[in-house]
């Protein structure tokens, strides 16, 4: 097998060019600085293992290569590495929690444990010295500790115990290296010792130790990490006050058959003051005790806690982890090792190990112990990464973070080019101008910087015209205008001017264009000229177009303001490729629909089902054309809440034409596309990383081909498919409409057709369970009526069954009828009754239907209610008079309660079943 034959370093010899996926993770920039970094190899090699979001990265620093261990769907919350550095165990927090054990030699996941802690996932994990056992601590309010024999194919732990919440939140755990049946954990305030004997028996040896200043007449501080002393009779705990708490563990050390009432006595014998600075890391390395602190110092002590040596550097921040090499350097020649005692010999060998430091400010150092040389090998963002942009001509990607760090990378060579730190505010958004000369940055304090794209020097003084954080920024196609949007719903425009013979920028005007958050700002080109065209789209459903030519200083002119949606909220906007005579722009809304609008009339011309991968599309862009690609084949790139994906164009609702992959489980904040269309970059926001994805278009083309042609992909979206009862019922309705059009009782010959008139679309839709609004009906009819008008000049008056199925699938609610939607409406329109339920008064209910939204006339309302409520009369054997308004009013009075709940409305009035 791959695992059996695996050797160190073979990962990077694998050929990863051939892939069956449309997007493949190529490189990960940044890492989770709150988790440990491990050194896997040393000597001439320098291979690190660290966590970036939901991915484990094995990074060969010297050869500039990465290998990614992918399997988690949530952000990895903890990890541990075996003593021989072969086995890596990772765990996450969130839905569908996983524990995965990896072989670091081959990259193979050798063991996956499902639903280990289904409540809230895992917050701490450790592996025993012999690499046979794992211990995990859950992240729930009532924490659970489990011991696993990961080499056994079972989903159940060997033993487990629940901890008293009074013990504090236990977030660190470690095995006794000399006894895999013992381990220790600590919270900020208490330490717990454990002993397990056999299956189902786990015991915390002391309920928990809580030390107060009165215990040793000194300030103890908060606990950071604990370890077992190498003499196997003591344990140590580091504290925030620079102390070490020494725990004595009574003998005997033999393992009993059964757990006695008190296996071993644990006593806190003393508190040793090591230094003033807080201790953040505590490790035992052979015959040495090693500490790391908030000032970046690494200190080595012997078994009696006597200082041996110190490693420090003024540029090292608070230490998060220390990982030692497995290969010893050659000991100094001036020492004759044969003349040293065993103890001093062991200490000397320990001090000859190089090590890797990681700090809480996202920096890694390699420390050579012979020269005390601190080599910085990585410096990444220590706060959220929200801004990303690709150069329009060169293989450069710019990334900005909330710590003010702006970095530019060469993504072909994956090496860092230049950076600049802004200390005044956090970077929120970035964009290059189309010519590649400028890089514009929007900040959280509302300021806008325009920088030279190469040197990152400011072209002009920063602008401060936005009253809130700048959320969007974009250049016009000719680089004459720069537009921004901010959290205060304002659009601001800057203009390039000539001043003293040189190009500079000035503020033109701003406008509070929207009353809800702005989702997109988009520059385009007027069809009848080469002048820039500017649009903004907000959650208020308004598409606002601006007249830049007519705008003057401090006055931004609006030419059009159009409402795009009736109920759904539009979330993103992009120009649609010119695939025919008509020009469109494309939107995606929060109901998983994508819509094409005519660029001139702003009329909705087509609605299709968008990708449904757990959350709606947040941002979209057209993938740049490749030189060797089919000129008629285009693709769309999109991000959802946590995924990045590709969509084949034209959009038609075919689910096989799109694919998506988890990129940042905690939320993807932005994305950018390389100028040649070969790579997509995603920014992970608070996970402090960004990722490079390689685009593999043939894989998506193959998936679409295998999904079938014509109606085959759409049949799978119907209940029961092509052979199901729903499809047969739809056919019956389709032909029943033809019977009704020709007359049910006619004696003339029937003219059987495959089409029905467009005006019958609403009736059939409602008959099969889709109840569109009047505006949705108009959009459906117009979509078919004008589908060929641009090409032929004629309107379509009929629709066949195949087109009707597509129309139904694309327009019906993507997730079906939702009780939550109706309950939200009652939350807005109703009030709390005496029982605490949200209700609507009967009179208000009838008034709302006649006066709000798509208003119903009194006759329409009477007819509808009589039809709906009359079924219960018919069940009782009486027939209401549908033509008598008085009878309808009496029926309403009798059948509708004075206070209507959401459940009453659905079950008793509409007559629909309520899902359990």
CSV table of C-alpha atoms in Angstrom, one decimal, residues 355-756:
chain,number,residue,atom,x,y,z
A,355,UNK,CA,14.1,24.3,16.3
A,356,UNK,CA,11.2,26.1,14.7
A,357,UNK,CA,9.4,28.9,16.5
A,358,UNK,CA,6.0,30.2,15.7
A,359,UNK,CA,4.6,33.3,17.3
A,360,UNK,CA,1.1,34.7,17.9
A,361,UNK,CA,1.7,37.5,15.4
A,362,UNK,CA,1.9,34.9,12.6
A,363,UNK,CA,5.7,34.7,12.2
A,364,UNK,CA,7.9,31.6,12.0
A,365,UNK,CA,11.6,31.5,12.7
A,366,UNK,CA,14.2,28.8,12.3
A,367,UNK,CA,16.8,28.8,15.1
A,368,UNK,CA,20.2,27.3,14.7
A,369,UNK,CA,21.4,26.5,18.2
A,370,UNK,CA,25.1,26.6,17.3
A,371,UNK,CA,25.0,30.2,16.2
A,372,UNK,CA,21.8,31.4,18.0
A,373,UNK,CA,20.8,32.6,14.5
A,374,UNK,CA,17.1,33.5,14.2
A,375,UNK,CA,16.1,33.2,10.5
A,376,UNK,CA,12.6,34.4,9.7
A,377,UNK,CA,11.1,31.9,7.3
A,378,UNK,CA,7.5,33.2,7.1
A,379,UNK,CA,5.6,36.4,8.0
A,380,UNK,CA,1.8,36.4,7.4
A,381,UNK,CA,-1.3,38.4,8.3
A,382,UNK,CA,-2.2,38.2,11.9
A,383,UNK,CA,-5.7,39.6,11.4
A,384,UNK,CA,-8.5,39.1,8.9
A,385,UNK,CA,-7.7,39.0,5.1
A,386,UNK,CA,-10.5,40.6,3.3
A,387,UNK,CA,-9.0,42.3,0.3
A,388,UNK,CA,-7.5,40.7,-2.8
A,389,UNK,CA,-6.8,41.7,-6.4
A,390,UNK,CA,-4.9,40.4,-9.5
A,391,UNK,CA,-2.8,42.5,-11.8
A,392,UNK,CA,-4.4,42.8,-15.3
A,393,UNK,CA,-1.2,41.9,-17.2
A,394,UNK,CA,1.4,40.4,-14.8
A,395,UNK,CA,1.3,37.3,-12.6
A,396,UNK,CA,0.9,39.4,-9.4
A,397,UNK,CA,-1.7,39.2,-6.7
A,398,UNK,CA,-2.1,41.9,-4.0
A,399,UNK,CA,-3.6,41.0,-0.6
A,400,UNK,CA,-4.6,43.3,2.2
A,401,UNK,CA,-5.4,42.5,5.8
A,402,UNK,CA,-7.0,44.1,8.8
A,403,UNK,CA,-3.5,44.4,10.4
A,404,UNK,CA,-2.7,47.0,7.7
A,405,UNK,CA,-0.3,44.6,5.9
A,406,UNK,CA,-0.4,44.9,2.1
A,407,UNK,CA,1.6,42.2,0.2
A,408,UNK,CA,2.2,41.6,-3.4
A,409,UNK,CA,3.1,38.0,-4.6
A,410,UNK,CA,4.3,36.5,-7.8
A,411,UNK,CA,1.8,33.7,-8.0
A,412,UNK,CA,3.6,31.8,-10.8
A,413,UNK,CA,6.8,31.5,-8.7
A,414,UNK,CA,4.9,31.7,-5.4
A,415,UNK,CA,7.3,34.1,-3.8
A,416,UNK,CA,6.8,37.5,-2.1
A,417,UNK,CA,7.7,40.6,-4.0
A,418,UNK,CA,7.0,43.7,-1.9
A,419,UNK,CA,4.9,44.9,1.0
A,420,UNK,CA,3.7,47.9,2.9
A,421,UNK,CA,2.3,48.3,6.3
A,422,UNK,CA,-0.5,50.9,7.0
A,423,UNK,CA,-0.7,51.7,10.7
A,424,UNK,CA,-3.6,54.0,10.5
A,425,UNK,CA,-6.4,51.6,9.5
A,426,UNK,CA,-7.3,48.2,8.2
A,427,UNK,CA,-7.4,47.3,4.5
A,428,UNK,CA,-10.9,46.3,3.4
A,429,UNK,CA,-10.8,46.2,-0.4
A,430,UNK,CA,-8.3,46.4,-3.3
A,431,UNK,CA,-8.4,46.8,-7.1
A,432,UNK,CA,-5.9,47.4,-10.0
A,433,UNK,CA,-6.7,49.7,-12.8
A,434,UNK,CA,-7.1,48.0,-16.2
A,435,UNK,CA,-3.7,49.3,-17.4
A,436,UNK,CA,-1.9,48.0,-14.4
A,437,UNK,CA,-0.4,51.3,-13.3
A,438,UNK,CA,-2.4,51.9,-10.1
A,439,UNK,CA,-3.5,49.9,-7.1
A,440,UNK,CA,-6.4,51.4,-5.2
A,441,UNK,CA,-7.1,50.4,-1.6
A,442,UNK,CA,-10.2,51.1,0.6
A,443,UNK,CA,-9.8,51.1,4.3
A,444,UNK,CA,-12.1,50.6,7.3
A,445,UNK,CA,-11.8,54.2,8.4
A,446,UNK,CA,-13.3,55.4,5.1
A,447,UNK,CA,-10.0,56.5,3.5
A,448,UNK,CA,-8.9,55.6,0.0
A,449,UNK,CA,-5.3,55.3,-1.1
A,450,UNK,CA,-4.2,55.3,-4.8
A,451,UNK,CA,-0.7,53.6,-5.0
A,452,UNK,CA,1.9,52.9,-7.6
A,453,UNK,CA,1.3,49.2,-8.6
A,454,UNK,CA,5.0,48.4,-8.5
A,455,UNK,CA,6.5,50.3,-5.6
A,456,UNK,CA,3.3,50.7,-3.5
A,457,UNK,CA,4.1,54.3,-2.9
A,458,UNK,CA,1.2,56.7,-2.7
A,459,UNK,CA,0.4,58.6,-6.0
A,460,UNK,CA,-1.4,61.3,-4.2
A,461,UNK,CA,-2.6,62.2,-0.7
A,462,UNK,CA,-5.2,59.8,0.6
A,463,UNK,CA,-8.9,60.7,0.3
A,464,UNK,CA,-11.2,60.8,3.2
A,465,UNK,CA,-14.7,61.3,1.8
A,466,UNK,CA,-16.5,58.1,3.0
A,467,UNK,CA,-18.1,58.2,6.4
A,468,UNK,CA,-17.8,54.4,6.9
A,469,UNK,CA,-15.6,51.5,5.9
A,470,UNK,CA,-15.1,51.2,2.2
A,471,UNK,CA,-16.6,47.9,1.0
A,472,UNK,CA,-16.2,48.1,-2.8
A,473,UNK,CA,-13.7,49.8,-5.1
A,474,UNK,CA,-13.4,49.7,-8.9
A,475,UNK,CA,-11.8,51.5,-11.8
A,476,UNK,CA,-13.5,52.4,-15.1
A,477,UNK,CA,-12.2,50.6,-18.3
A,478,UNK,CA,-10.2,53.7,-19.4
A,479,UNK,CA,-8.8,54.4,-15.8
A,480,UNK,CA,-10.4,57.8,-15.8
A,481,UNK,CA,-12.7,57.2,-12.9
A,482,UNK,CA,-12.5,55.4,-9.6
A,483,UNK,CA,-15.7,54.5,-7.7
A,484,UNK,CA,-16.1,53.3,-4.1
A,485,UNK,CA,-19.1,52.1,-2.0
A,486,UNK,CA,-19.1,52.2,1.8
A,487,UNK,CA,-21.1,50.8,4.7
A,488,UNK,CA,-23.1,54.0,5.0
A,489,UNK,CA,-24.8,53.1,1.6
A,490,UNK,CA,-22.9,55.8,-0.3
A,491,UNK,CA,-21.2,55.8,-3.7
A,492,UNK,CA,-18.2,58.1,-4.1
A,493,UNK,CA,-16.5,58.8,-7.5
A,494,UNK,CA,-12.9,60.1,-8.0
A,495,UNK,CA,-11.6,61.4,-11.4
A,496,UNK,CA,-8.2,61.4,-12.9
A,497,UNK,CA,-6.9,64.8,-14.0
A,498,UNK,CA,-3.8,66.4,-15.3
A,499,UNK,CA,-2.0,68.7,-12.9
A,500,UNK,CA,1.3,70.3,-13.9
A,501,UNK,CA,1.7,67.8,-16.7
A,502,UNK,CA,1.3,64.7,-14.5
A,503,UNK,CA,-1.6,62.5,-13.8
A,504,UNK,CA,-3.3,62.8,-10.4
A,505,UNK,CA,-6.7,62.1,-8.8
A,506,UNK,CA,-9.3,64.3,-7.3
A,507,UNK,CA,-12.7,63.8,-5.6
A,508,UNK,CA,-15.6,64.3,-8.0
A,509,UNK,CA,-18.8,63.7,-6.0
A,510,UNK,CA,-20.6,61.3,-3.7
A,511,UNK,CA,-24.2,60.3,-3.2
A,512,UNK,CA,-26.2,58.3,-0.6
A,513,UNK,CA,-27.6,56.1,-3.4
A,514,UNK,CA,-29.2,53.3,-1.3
A,515,UNK,CA,-30.9,52.8,2.0
A,516,UNK,CA,-29.6,49.3,2.5
A,517,UNK,CA,-26.1,47.8,2.1
A,518,UNK,CA,-24.5,48.1,-1.3
A,519,UNK,CA,-23.7,44.7,-2.8
A,520,UNK,CA,-21.9,45.7,-6.1
A,521,UNK,CA,-20.5,48.6,-8.0
A,522,UNK,CA,-19.9,47.9,-11.7
A,523,UNK,CA,-18.2,49.9,-14.4
A,524,UNK,CA,-19.1,49.2,-18.1
A,525,UNK,CA,-19.1,50.9,-21.4
A,526,UNK,CA,-22.0,52.6,-23.2
A,527,UNK,CA,-23.0,50.8,-26.3
A,528,UNK,CA,-23.1,53.9,-28.5
A,529,UNK,CA,-19.9,55.4,-27.3
A,530,UNK,CA,-16.7,54.5,-25.5
A,531,UNK,CA,-17.7,56.4,-22.3
A,532,UNK,CA,-17.7,54.7,-18.9
A,533,UNK,CA,-21.0,53.5,-17.5
A,534,UNK,CA,-21.4,53.1,-13.7
A,535,UNK,CA,-24.0,51.0,-11.9
A,536,UNK,CA,-24.6,50.2,-8.2
A,537,UNK,CA,-26.7,47.4,-6.7
A,538,UNK,CA,-28.0,47.4,-3.2
A,539,UNK,CA,-30.0,45.1,-0.9
A,540,UNK,CA,-32.8,47.6,-1.2
A,541,UNK,CA,-33.3,45.9,-4.6
A,542,UNK,CA,-32.4,49.1,-6.4
A,543,UNK,CA,-30.2,49.2,-9.4
A,544,UNK,CA,-28.9,52.8,-9.7
A,545,UNK,CA,-27.2,54.1,-12.9
A,546,UNK,CA,-25.1,57.3,-12.8
A,547,UNK,CA,-24.3,59.8,-15.5
A,548,UNK,CA,-20.6,60.5,-15.2
A,549,UNK,CA,-20.4,63.0,-18.0
A,550,UNK,CA,-23.1,65.2,-16.5
A,551,UNK,CA,-21.7,64.9,-13.0
A,552,UNK,CA,-19.9,67.9,-11.7
A,553,UNK,CA,-17.9,68.7,-8.5
A,554,UNK,CA,-20.0,67.5,-5.5
A,555,UNK,CA,-23.0,66.6,-7.6
A,556,UNK,CA,-23.3,63.0,-8.8
A,557,UNK,CA,-26.1,62.6,-11.4
A,558,UNK,CA,-28.4,59.6,-11.4
A,559,UNK,CA,-29.9,58.7,-14.8
A,560,UNK,CA,-32.0,55.6,-13.8
A,561,UNK,CA,-33.2,53.9,-10.6
A,562,UNK,CA,-34.8,50.5,-11.2
A,563,UNK,CA,-36.3,47.9,-8.8
A,564,UNK,CA,-35.0,44.5,-9.9
A,565,UNK,CA,-36.7,42.1,-7.4
A,566,UNK,CA,-40.1,41.9,-5.8
A,567,UNK,CA,-39.3,39.7,-2.8
A,568,UNK,CA,-35.7,38.3,-3.3
A,569,UNK,CA,-32.7,40.3,-2.4
A,570,UNK,CA,-30.1,40.8,-5.2
A,571,UNK,CA,-26.6,40.0,-4.0
A,572,UNK,CA,-24.2,40.4,-6.9
A,573,UNK,CA,-23.9,41.8,-10.4
A,574,UNK,CA,-21.8,41.2,-13.5
A,575,UNK,CA,-21.8,42.0,-17.3
A,576,UNK,CA,-22.9,39.0,-19.2
A,577,UNK,CA,-20.8,37.9,-22.3
A,578,UNK,CA,-22.2,38.9,-25.7
A,579,UNK,CA,-23.5,35.5,-26.8
A,580,UNK,CA,-26.1,36.9,-29.1
A,581,UNK,CA,-27.6,40.1,-30.5
A,582,UNK,CA,-29.0,41.2,-27.2
A,583,UNK,CA,-26.8,42.5,-24.3
A,584,UNK,CA,-27.4,41.6,-20.7
A,585,UNK,CA,-26.2,41.9,-17.2
A,586,UNK,CA,-26.4,39.0,-14.8
A,587,UNK,CA,-27.6,39.1,-11.1
A,588,UNK,CA,-27.9,36.4,-8.5
A,589,UNK,CA,-30.2,36.7,-5.5
A,590,UNK,CA,-30.7,35.1,-2.1
A,591,UNK,CA,-33.3,32.7,-3.4
A,592,UNK,CA,-30.7,30.8,-5.5
A,593,UNK,CA,-31.9,32.4,-8.7
A,594,UNK,CA,-29.8,34.0,-11.5
A,595,UNK,CA,-31.5,36.6,-13.7
A,596,UNK,CA,-30.6,38.2,-17.1
A,597,UNK,CA,-31.6,41.8,-17.6
A,598,UNK,CA,-31.5,43.8,-20.8
A,599,UNK,CA,-28.8,46.4,-20.4
A,600,UNK,CA,-30.9,49.1,-21.9
A,601,UNK,CA,-34.5,48.5,-20.7
A,602,UNK,CA,-33.5,46.8,-17.4
A,603,UNK,CA,-36.3,44.3,-18.1
A,604,UNK,CA,-35.8,40.8,-16.7
A,605,UNK,CA,-35.4,38.5,-19.8
A,606,UNK,CA,-34.6,35.2,-18.2
A,607,UNK,CA,-34.7,33.6,-14.7
A,608,UNK,CA,-32.7,30.3,-14.1
A,609,UNK,CA,-31.9,28.2,-11.1
A,610,UNK,CA,-28.5,29.0,-9.8
A,611,UNK,CA,-26.0,26.8,-8.0
A,612,UNK,CA,-27.4,25.4,-4.8
A,613,UNK,CA,-24.5,24.6,-2.6
A,614,UNK,CA,-25.7,25.5,0.9
A,615,UNK,CA,-25.8,29.3,0.5
A,616,UNK,CA,-26.6,31.8,-2.3
A,617,UNK,CA,-24.0,33.3,-4.6
A,618,UNK,CA,-22.2,36.3,-2.9
A,619,UNK,CA,-20.0,37.5,-5.7
A,620,UNK,CA,-19.6,36.7,-9.4
A,621,UNK,CA,-17.1,37.4,-12.2
A,622,UNK,CA,-16.7,36.2,-15.8
A,623,UNK,CA,-13.6,34.1,-16.2
A,624,UNK,CA,-11.2,35.7,-18.7
A,625,UNK,CA,-10.9,34.0,-22.0
A,626,UNK,CA,-7.9,31.8,-22.7
A,627,UNK,CA,-6.0,32.1,-26.0
A,628,UNK,CA,-6.7,28.5,-26.9
A,629,UNK,CA,-10.3,28.4,-25.8
A,630,UNK,CA,-13.5,28.2,-27.9
A,631,UNK,CA,-14.5,31.9,-28.5
A,632,UNK,CA,-18.2,30.9,-27.9
A,633,UNK,CA,-17.5,29.1,-24.6
A,634,UNK,CA,-17.6,31.2,-21.5
A,635,UNK,CA,-17.5,30.5,-17.7
A,636,UNK,CA,-18.6,32.2,-14.6
A,637,UNK,CA,-16.7,32.2,-11.3
A,638,UNK,CA,-18.6,32.6,-8.1
A,639,UNK,CA,-18.3,32.4,-4.3
A,640,UNK,CA,-20.9,31.5,-1.8
A,641,UNK,CA,-20.6,31.8,2.0
A,642,UNK,CA,-17.8,29.2,2.2
A,643,UNK,CA,-17.2,27.9,-1.3
A,644,UNK,CA,-15.7,28.8,-4.7
A,645,UNK,CA,-17.2,27.5,-7.9
A,646,UNK,CA,-17.4,27.5,-11.7
A,647,UNK,CA,-20.5,27.8,-13.9
A,648,UNK,CA,-20.7,27.1,-17.6
A,649,UNK,CA,-22.4,29.7,-19.7
A,650,UNK,CA,-25.0,30.2,-21.0
A,651,UNK,CA,-26.9,29.8,-17.8
A,652,UNK,CA,-30.0,27.5,-18.2
A,653,UNK,CA,-30.6,25.9,-14.8
A,654,UNK,CA,-28.7,22.7,-15.6
A,655,UNK,CA,-27.2,21.6,-12.3
A,656,UNK,CA,-24.4,19.6,-14.0
A,657,UNK,CA,-22.9,22.8,-15.5
A,658,UNK,CA,-21.6,24.0,-12.1
A,659,UNK,CA,-19.3,22.8,-9.4
A,660,UNK,CA,-18.1,24.2,-6.1
A,661,UNK,CA,-15.5,23.4,-3.5
A,662,UNK,CA,-15.2,24.4,0.2
A,663,UNK,CA,-12.5,27.1,0.4
A,664,UNK,CA,-13.0,28.9,3.7
A,665,UNK,CA,-15.5,27.2,6.1
A,666,UNK,CA,-15.6,30.3,8.3
A,667,UNK,CA,-16.5,32.5,5.3
A,668,UNK,CA,-14.9,33.6,2.1
A,669,UNK,CA,-14.7,37.4,2.0
A,670,UNK,CA,-13.5,38.0,-1.6
A,671,UNK,CA,-11.9,36.5,-4.7
A,672,UNK,CA,-9.9,37.5,-7.7
A,673,UNK,CA,-9.0,35.9,-11.1
A,674,UNK,CA,-5.7,35.9,-12.8
A,675,UNK,CA,-5.5,37.9,-16.1
A,676,UNK,CA,-5.1,34.7,-18.1
A,677,UNK,CA,-7.9,32.8,-16.4
A,678,UNK,CA,-5.7,30.0,-15.1
A,679,UNK,CA,-6.0,30.7,-11.4
A,680,UNK,CA,-8.6,31.9,-8.9
A,681,UNK,CA,-7.7,33.4,-5.5
A,682,UNK,CA,-10.0,33.4,-2.5
A,683,UNK,CA,-9.6,35.4,0.6
A,684,UNK,CA,-10.7,33.8,3.9
A,685,UNK,CA,-11.5,36.8,6.1
A,686,UNK,CA,-11.0,35.9,9.7
A,687,UNK,CA,-9.2,32.7,9.0
A,688,UNK,CA,-6.3,34.9,7.9
A,689,UNK,CA,-5.4,33.0,4.8
A,690,UNK,CA,-5.9,33.2,1.0
A,691,UNK,CA,-5.8,30.3,-1.4
A,692,UNK,CA,-4.7,29.8,-5.0
A,693,UNK,CA,-6.9,27.5,-7.1
A,694,UNK,CA,-5.9,26.1,-10.5
A,695,UNK,CA,-8.7,26.1,-13.1
A,696,UNK,CA,-9.4,22.8,-14.9
A,697,UNK,CA,-12.1,23.6,-17.5
A,698,UNK,CA,-12.1,20.2,-19.2
A,699,UNK,CA,-13.2,18.5,-16.0
A,700,UNK,CA,-16.3,20.8,-15.8
A,701,UNK,CA,-17.0,20.2,-19.5
A,702,UNK,CA,-16.9,16.4,-18.9
A,703,UNK,CA,-19.2,16.6,-15.9
A,704,UNK,CA,-21.7,18.6,-18.0
A,705,UNK,CA,-21.5,16.1,-20.8
A,706,UNK,CA,-22.0,13.1,-18.5
A,707,UNK,CA,-25.0,14.8,-16.9
A,708,UNK,CA,-26.9,14.4,-20.2
A,709,UNK,CA,-28.3,16.6,-22.9
A,710,UNK,CA,-31.6,18.3,-23.6
A,711,UNK,CA,-34.1,17.6,-20.8
A,712,UNK,CA,-32.2,14.8,-19.1
A,713,UNK,CA,-30.5,17.0,-16.4
A,714,UNK,CA,-33.9,18.6,-15.7
A,715,UNK,CA,-35.8,15.4,-15.2
A,716,UNK,CA,-33.6,14.6,-12.2
A,717,UNK,CA,-34.9,17.8,-10.6
A,718,UNK,CA,-38.5,16.6,-10.7
A,719,UNK,CA,-39.9,14.4,-7.9
A,720,UNK,CA,-39.6,10.9,-9.1
A,721,UNK,CA,-37.8,11.9,-12.3
A,722,UNK,CA,-39.0,11.1,-15.9
A,723,UNK,CA,-40.8,8.0,-14.8
A,724,UNK,CA,-42.3,9.5,-11.6
A,725,UNK,CA,-45.9,10.2,-10.7
A,726,UNK,CA,-45.3,14.0,-10.7
A,727,UNK,CA,-44.2,14.0,-14.4
A,728,UNK,CA,-47.3,12.0,-15.4
A,729,UNK,CA,-49.5,14.4,-13.5
A,730,UNK,CA,-47.9,17.3,-15.2
A,731,UNK,CA,-48.5,15.7,-18.6
A,732,UNK,CA,-52.2,15.2,-17.7
A,733,UNK,CA,-52.6,18.8,-16.7
A,734,UNK,CA,-50.9,19.8,-19.9
A,735,UNK,CA,-53.3,17.9,-22.1
A,736,UNK,CA,-56.3,18.8,-19.9
A,737,UNK,CA,-55.7,22.5,-20.7
A,738,UNK,CA,-56.0,21.5,-24.4
A,739,UNK,CA,-59.3,19.8,-23.7
A,740,UNK,CA,-60.6,22.9,-21.9
A,741,UNK,CA,-59.5,25.2,-24.7
A,742,UNK,CA,-61.4,23.0,-27.2
A,743,UNK,CA,-64.4,22.5,-24.9
A,744,UNK,CA,-64.9,19.5,-22.6
A,745,UNK,CA,-68.2,18.4,-24.2
A,746,UNK,CA,-67.4,19.2,-27.8
A,747,UNK,CA,-68.4,16.6,-30.4
A,748,UNK,CA,-65.8,17.9,-33.0
A,749,UNK,CA,-62.6,16.1,-33.7
A,750,UNK,CA,-59.9,16.8,-31.1
A,751,UNK,CA,-56.8,18.7,-32.3
A,752,UNK,CA,-54.0,17.2,-30.1
A,753,UNK,CA,-51.0,19.5,-29.8
A,754,UNK,CA,-47.7,19.5,-28.0
A,755,UNK,CA,-48.2,23.2,-27.0
A,756,UNK,CA,-50.5,25.2,-24.8
